[in-house]
Coordinates of C-alpha atoms in Angstrom, one line a residue:
X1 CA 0.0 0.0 0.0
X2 CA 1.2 3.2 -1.1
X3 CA 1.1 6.0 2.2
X4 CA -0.3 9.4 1.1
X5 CA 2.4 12.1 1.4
X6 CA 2.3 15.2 3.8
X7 CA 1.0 17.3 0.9
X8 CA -1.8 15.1 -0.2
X9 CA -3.0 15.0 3.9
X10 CA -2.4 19.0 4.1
X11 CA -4.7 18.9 0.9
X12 CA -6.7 16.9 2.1
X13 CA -7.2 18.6 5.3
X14 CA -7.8 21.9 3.4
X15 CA -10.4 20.8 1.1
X16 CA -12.6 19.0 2.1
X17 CA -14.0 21.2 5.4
X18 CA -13.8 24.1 2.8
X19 CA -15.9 22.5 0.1
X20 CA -18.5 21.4 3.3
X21 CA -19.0 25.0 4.1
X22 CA -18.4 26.8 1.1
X23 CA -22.1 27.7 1.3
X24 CA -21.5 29.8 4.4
X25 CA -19.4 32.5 2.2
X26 CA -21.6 35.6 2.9
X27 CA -24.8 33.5 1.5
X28 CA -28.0 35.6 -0.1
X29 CA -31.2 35.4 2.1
X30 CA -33.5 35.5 -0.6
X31 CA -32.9 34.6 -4.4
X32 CA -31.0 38.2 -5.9
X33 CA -33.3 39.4 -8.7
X34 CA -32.2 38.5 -12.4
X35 CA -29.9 40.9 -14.2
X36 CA -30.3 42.2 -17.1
X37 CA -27.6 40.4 -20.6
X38 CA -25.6 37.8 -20.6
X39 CA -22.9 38.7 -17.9
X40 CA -19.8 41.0 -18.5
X41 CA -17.7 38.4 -20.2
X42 CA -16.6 37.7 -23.9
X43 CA -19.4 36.2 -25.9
X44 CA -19.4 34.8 -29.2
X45 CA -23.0 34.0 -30.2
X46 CA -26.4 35.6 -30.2
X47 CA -28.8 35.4 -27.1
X48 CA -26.8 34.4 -24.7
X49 CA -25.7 31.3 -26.3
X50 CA -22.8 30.3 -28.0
X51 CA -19.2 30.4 -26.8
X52 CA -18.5 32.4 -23.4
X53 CA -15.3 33.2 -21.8
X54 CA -15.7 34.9 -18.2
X55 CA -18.0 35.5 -15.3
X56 CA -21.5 35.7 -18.0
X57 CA -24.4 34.7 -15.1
X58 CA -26.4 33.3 -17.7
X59 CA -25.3 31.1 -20.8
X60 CA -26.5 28.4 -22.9
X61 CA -23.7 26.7 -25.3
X62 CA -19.4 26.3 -24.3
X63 CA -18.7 28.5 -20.9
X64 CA -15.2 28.9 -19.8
X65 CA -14.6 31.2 -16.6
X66 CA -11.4 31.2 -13.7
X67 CA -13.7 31.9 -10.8
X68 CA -18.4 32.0 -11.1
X69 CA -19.6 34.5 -9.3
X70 CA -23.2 35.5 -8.8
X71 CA -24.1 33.1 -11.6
X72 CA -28.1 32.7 -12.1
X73 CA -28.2 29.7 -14.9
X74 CA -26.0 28.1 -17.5
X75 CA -27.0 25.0 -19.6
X76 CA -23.8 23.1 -21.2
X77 CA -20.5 22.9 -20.4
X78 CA -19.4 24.9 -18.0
X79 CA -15.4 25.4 -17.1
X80 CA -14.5 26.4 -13.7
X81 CA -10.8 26.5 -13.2
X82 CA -11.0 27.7 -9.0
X83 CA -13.4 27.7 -6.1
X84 CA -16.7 29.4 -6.9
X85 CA -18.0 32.2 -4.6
X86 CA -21.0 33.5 -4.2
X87 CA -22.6 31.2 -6.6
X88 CA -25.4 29.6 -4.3
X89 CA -28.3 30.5 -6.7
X90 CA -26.7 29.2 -9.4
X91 CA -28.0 26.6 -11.5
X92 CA -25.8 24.5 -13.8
X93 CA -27.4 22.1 -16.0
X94 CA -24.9 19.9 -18.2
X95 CA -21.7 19.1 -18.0
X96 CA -19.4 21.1 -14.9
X97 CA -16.0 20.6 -14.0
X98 CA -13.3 22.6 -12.5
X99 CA -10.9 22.5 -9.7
X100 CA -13.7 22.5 -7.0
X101 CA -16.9 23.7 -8.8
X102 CA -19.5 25.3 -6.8
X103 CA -23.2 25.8 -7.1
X104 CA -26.5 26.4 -5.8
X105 CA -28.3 23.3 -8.5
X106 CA -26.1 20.9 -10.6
X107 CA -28.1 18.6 -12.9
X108 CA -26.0 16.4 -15.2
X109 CA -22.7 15.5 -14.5
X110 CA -20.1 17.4 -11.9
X111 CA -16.1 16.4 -11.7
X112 CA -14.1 18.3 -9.7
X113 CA -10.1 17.8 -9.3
X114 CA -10.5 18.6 -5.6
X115 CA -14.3 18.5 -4.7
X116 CA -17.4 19.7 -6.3
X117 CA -20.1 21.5 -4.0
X118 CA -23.8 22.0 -4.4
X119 CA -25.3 24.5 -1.9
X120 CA -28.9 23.0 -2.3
X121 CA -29.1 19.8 -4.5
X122 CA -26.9 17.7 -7.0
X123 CA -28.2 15.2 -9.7
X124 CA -26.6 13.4 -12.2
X125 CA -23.3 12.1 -11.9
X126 CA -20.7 13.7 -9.7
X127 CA -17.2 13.2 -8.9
X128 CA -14.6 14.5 -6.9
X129 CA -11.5 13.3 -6.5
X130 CA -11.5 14.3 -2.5
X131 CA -15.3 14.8 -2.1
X132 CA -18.6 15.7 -3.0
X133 CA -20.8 17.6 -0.8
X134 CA -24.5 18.8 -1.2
X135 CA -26.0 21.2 1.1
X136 CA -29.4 19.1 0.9
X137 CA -30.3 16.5 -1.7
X138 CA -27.7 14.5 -3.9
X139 CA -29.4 11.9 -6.3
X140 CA -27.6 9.5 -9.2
X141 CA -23.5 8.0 -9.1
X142 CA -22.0 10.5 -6.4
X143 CA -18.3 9.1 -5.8
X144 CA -15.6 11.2 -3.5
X145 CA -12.4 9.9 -2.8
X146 CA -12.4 10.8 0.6
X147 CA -16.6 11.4 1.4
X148 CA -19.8 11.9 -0.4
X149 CA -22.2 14.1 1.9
X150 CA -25.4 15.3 2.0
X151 CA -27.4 17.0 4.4
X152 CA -31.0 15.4 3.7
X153 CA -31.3 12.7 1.5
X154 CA -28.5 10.8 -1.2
X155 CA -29.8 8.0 -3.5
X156 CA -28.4 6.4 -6.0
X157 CA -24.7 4.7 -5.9
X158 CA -23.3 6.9 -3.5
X159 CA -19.2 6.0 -2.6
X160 CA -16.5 7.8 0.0
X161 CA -13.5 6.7 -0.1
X162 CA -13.6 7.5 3.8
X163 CA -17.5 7.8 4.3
X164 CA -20.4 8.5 2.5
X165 CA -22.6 10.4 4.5
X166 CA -26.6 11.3 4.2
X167 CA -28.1 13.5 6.3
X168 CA -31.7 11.8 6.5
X169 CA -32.4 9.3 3.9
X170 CA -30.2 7.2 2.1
X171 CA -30.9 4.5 -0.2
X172 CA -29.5 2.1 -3.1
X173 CA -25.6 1.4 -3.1
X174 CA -23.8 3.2 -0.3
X175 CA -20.3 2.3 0.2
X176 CA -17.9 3.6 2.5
X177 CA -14.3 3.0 3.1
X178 CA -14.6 3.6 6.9
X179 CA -18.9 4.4 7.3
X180 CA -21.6 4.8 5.7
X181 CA -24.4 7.0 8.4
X182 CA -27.8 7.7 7.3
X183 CA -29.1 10.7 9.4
X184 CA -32.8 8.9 9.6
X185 CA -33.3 5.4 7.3
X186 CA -30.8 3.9 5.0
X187 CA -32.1 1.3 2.5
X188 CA -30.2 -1.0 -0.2
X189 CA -27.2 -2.3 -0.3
X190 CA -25.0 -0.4 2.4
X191 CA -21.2 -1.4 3.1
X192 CA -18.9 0.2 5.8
X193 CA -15.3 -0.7 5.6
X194 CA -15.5 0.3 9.8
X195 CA -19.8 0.8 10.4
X196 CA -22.9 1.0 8.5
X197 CA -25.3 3.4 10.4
X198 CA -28.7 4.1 9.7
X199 CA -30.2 6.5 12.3
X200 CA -33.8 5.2 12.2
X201 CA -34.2 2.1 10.1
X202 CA -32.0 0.1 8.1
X203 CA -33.2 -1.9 5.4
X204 CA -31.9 -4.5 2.9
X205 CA -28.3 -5.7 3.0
X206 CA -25.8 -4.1 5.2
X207 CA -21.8 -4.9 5.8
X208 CA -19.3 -3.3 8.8
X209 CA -16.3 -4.6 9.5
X210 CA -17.3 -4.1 12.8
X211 CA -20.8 -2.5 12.9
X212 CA -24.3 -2.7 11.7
X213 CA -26.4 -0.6 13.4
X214 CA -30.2 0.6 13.4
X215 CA -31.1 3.1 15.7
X216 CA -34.5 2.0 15.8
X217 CA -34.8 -1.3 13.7
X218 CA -32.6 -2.8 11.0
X219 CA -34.8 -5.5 8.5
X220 CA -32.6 -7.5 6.1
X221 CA -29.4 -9.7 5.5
X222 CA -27.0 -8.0 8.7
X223 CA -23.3 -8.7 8.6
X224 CA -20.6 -7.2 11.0
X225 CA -17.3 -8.0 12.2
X226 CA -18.3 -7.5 15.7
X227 CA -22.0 -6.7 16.4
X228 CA -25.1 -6.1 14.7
X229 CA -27.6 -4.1 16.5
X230 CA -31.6 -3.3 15.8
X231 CA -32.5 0.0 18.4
X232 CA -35.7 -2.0 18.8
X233 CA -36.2 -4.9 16.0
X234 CA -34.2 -6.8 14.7
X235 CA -35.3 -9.1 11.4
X236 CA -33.9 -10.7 8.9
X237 CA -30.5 -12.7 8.8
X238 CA -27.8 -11.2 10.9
X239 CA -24.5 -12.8 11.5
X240 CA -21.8 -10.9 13.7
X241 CA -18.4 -11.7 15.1
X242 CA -19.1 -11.2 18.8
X243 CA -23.2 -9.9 19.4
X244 CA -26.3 -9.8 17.6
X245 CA -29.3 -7.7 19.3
X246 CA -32.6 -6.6 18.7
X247 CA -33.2 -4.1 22.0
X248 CA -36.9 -5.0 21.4
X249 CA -37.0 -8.3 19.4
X250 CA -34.8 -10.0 17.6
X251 CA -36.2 -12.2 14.3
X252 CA -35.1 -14.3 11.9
X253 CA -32.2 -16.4 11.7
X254 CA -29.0 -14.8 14.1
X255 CA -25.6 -16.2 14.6
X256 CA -23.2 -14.5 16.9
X257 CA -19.5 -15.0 18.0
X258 CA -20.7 -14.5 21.7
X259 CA -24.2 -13.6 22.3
X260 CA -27.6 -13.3 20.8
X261 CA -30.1 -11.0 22.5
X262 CA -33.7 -9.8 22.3
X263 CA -34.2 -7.2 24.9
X264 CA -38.0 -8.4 25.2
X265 CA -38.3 -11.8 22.7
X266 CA -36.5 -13.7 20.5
X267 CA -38.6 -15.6 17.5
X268 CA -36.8 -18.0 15.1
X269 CA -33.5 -19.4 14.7
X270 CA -30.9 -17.7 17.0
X271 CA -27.3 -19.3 17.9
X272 CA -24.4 -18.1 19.9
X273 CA -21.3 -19.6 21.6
X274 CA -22.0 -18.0 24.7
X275 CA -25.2 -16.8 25.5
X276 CA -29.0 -16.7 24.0
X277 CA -31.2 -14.4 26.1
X278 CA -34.6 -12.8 25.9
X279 CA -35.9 -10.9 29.0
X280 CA -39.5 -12.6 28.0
X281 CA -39.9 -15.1 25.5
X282 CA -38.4 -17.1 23.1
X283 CA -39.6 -19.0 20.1
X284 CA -38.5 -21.1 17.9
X285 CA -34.6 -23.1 18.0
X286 CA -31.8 -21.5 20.0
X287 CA -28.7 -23.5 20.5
X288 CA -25.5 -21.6 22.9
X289 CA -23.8 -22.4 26.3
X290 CA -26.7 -21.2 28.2
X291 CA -30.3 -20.5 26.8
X292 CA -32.3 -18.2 29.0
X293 CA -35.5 -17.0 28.9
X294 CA -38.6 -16.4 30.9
X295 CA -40.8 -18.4 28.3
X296 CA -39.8 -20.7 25.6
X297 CA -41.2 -22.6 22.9
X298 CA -39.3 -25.0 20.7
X299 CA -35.8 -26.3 21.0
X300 CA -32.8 -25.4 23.1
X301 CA -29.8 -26.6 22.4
X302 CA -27.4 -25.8 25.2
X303 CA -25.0 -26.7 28.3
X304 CA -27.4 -25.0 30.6
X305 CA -31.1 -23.9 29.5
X306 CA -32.9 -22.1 32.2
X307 CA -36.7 -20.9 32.0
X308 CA -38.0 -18.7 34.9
X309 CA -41.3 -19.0 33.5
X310 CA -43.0 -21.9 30.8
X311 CA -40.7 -24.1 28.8
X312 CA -42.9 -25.7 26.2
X313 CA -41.0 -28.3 23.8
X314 CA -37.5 -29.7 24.2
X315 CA -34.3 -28.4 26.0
X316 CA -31.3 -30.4 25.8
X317 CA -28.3 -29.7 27.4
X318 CA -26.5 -30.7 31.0
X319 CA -28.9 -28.5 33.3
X320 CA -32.2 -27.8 32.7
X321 CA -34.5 -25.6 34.5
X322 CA -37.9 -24.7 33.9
X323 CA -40.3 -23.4 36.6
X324 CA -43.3 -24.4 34.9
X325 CA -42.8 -27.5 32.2
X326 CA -44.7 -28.5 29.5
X327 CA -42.8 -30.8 27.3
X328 CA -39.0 -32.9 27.5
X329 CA -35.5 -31.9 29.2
X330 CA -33.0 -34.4 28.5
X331 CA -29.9 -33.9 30.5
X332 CA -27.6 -34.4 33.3
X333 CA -29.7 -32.4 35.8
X334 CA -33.7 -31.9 34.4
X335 CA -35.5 -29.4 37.3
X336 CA -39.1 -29.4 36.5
X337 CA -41.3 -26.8 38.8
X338 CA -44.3 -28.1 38.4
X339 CA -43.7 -31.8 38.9
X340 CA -44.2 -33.9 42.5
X341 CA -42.3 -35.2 44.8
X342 CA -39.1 -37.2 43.0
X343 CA -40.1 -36.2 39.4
X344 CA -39.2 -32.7 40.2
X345 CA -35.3 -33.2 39.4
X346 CA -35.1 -36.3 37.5
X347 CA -31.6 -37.1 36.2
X348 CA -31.5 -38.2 32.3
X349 CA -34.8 -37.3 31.1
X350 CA -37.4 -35.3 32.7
X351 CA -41.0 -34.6 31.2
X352 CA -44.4 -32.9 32.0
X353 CA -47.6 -32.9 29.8
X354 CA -51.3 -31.4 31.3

């Protein structure tokens, strides 16, 4: 692996928080009205349109300027060889690129050698070789190489080198090199090089090296080096390195490195080397070290399986513990509750049917 130099880092560290807030340069509260021509610039065509070198603020046709300023619209190609300013009610429809290109609207497709920057919303295809920041929507193929950011919603294929970033909504291919964060739900195919984040909901299928997080529920195929985590529900398939929990429910089919957890229930297929624990019920197959529940239903597979409440099918496992039986424990050590006398701890086999 090649190590960036100092430069490309200084660069780096230069560019990319001045392309996030370029559109705090002395921003217009309301839209300026229109001026009157083309722009003072020379122009080589009729009606605005044509070929254009310098700051014209409206242009249709070839547009070749060193710095936009107080642009209104321009529809073509438009040339921007530095950092826009004051340009936040622009509107460039076509092709853009420059050094870090700068706009209010982009519609088409936006490279910049450094970043390129929309102040309100950026469509189409847009690269930067650093980043690619839009003030509030960004829809299409938005690559940086460091970030791609929003601050509401990004869909579309949407790649950061370090992070790709949306402020609410974020859906279809988001890839990160260390995150990808969703400000409210993130939907499609999200990867994370460190943590895929979705501040609400996460749907579809979502890959962290070491986190896949949900802040309220995360619904789909879940993969993470170290833990996958649903704020309240968790559905789907999730597979993680060390935990799996749904703070609420966990559902589905779950494998963890260490433990499997539904803060209230667990319902289908959950596995874990450790532990598999549900504050009130579990249903369905859960195979660990210890399986612990109030209530079950179905099969647990386990060392110790210990129900403070019903246990209704078949536990397995050296200790079993049930206060209230209604089905099989085969084990060392079977503790039935409910039955009389000897048959309360039974070694072996144990049963109780009403």
């Amino acid at each position: 692996m090649v190590r960036p130099s100092t430069a490309v880092l200084l660069i780096t560290l230069l560019a990319i928080p001045r392309a996030a807030h370029a559109q705090q340069d002395s921003l217009p509260q309301e839209r300026p009205d229109p001026k009157p021509g083309c722009g003072a610039a020379l122009n080589i065509g009729a009606g605005c349109s044509g070929f254009s070198i310098g700051n014209s603020h409206r242009w249709n046709g070839l547009r070749i300027n060193f710095m936009d300023r107080h642009v209104e619209q321009i529809n073509g190609l438009n040339i921007t060889f530095w950092r826009s300013n004051r340009n936040s009610w622009a509107t460039v429809n076509g092709l853009s690129a420059g050094i870090a290109p700068q706009a209010g609207w982009y519609h088409g497709v936006q490279l910049g050698v450094l970043a390129v920057v929309a102040d309100s919303s950026m469509t189409g295809l847009s690269a930067g070789i650093l980043a690619v920041v839009s003030g509030a929507s960004m829809s299409g193929i938005n690559v940086g190489g460091l970030a791609a950011v929003s601050g509401s919603s990004m869909e579309g294929l949407n790649v950061g080198g370090l992070a790709a970033v949306g402020g609410s909504y974020m859906g279809g291919v988001n890839v990160g090199g260390l995150a990808a964060v969703a400000g409210s739900d993130m939907a499609g195919l999200n990867v994370g090089g460190l943590a895929t984040i979705g501040g609400d909901a996460l749907y579809g299928i979502s890959v962290a090296g070491l986190a896949t997080i949900g802040g309220t529920s995360a619904t789909g195929i879940n993969v993470a080096g170290l833990s996958v985590v649903g704020g309240t529900d968790l559905t789907g398939f999730n597979v993680a390195g060390l935990s799996v929990v749904g703070g609420t429910n966990l559902r589905g089919f779950s494998v963890a490195g260490l433990n499997a957890t539904g803060g209230v229930g667990i319902q289908g297929f959950a596995a874990a080397v450790a532990h598999v624990r549900a504050d009130s019920s579990i249903q369905g197959f859960t195979a660990s070290l210890w399986n612990r529940s109030e209530d079950h239903a179905g099969v647990a597979i386990g060392y110790a399986n210990t129900f403070t409440g019903r246990q209704q099918g078949l536990s397995i496992g050296v200790v079993n513990y049930a206060v209230e039986l209604e089905g099989v424990q085969i084990g060392l050590l079977n503790i039935a509750e409910n039955n009389k006398g000897i048959f309360r701890v039974l070694p072996l086999i144990n049963a109780h049917f009403d």
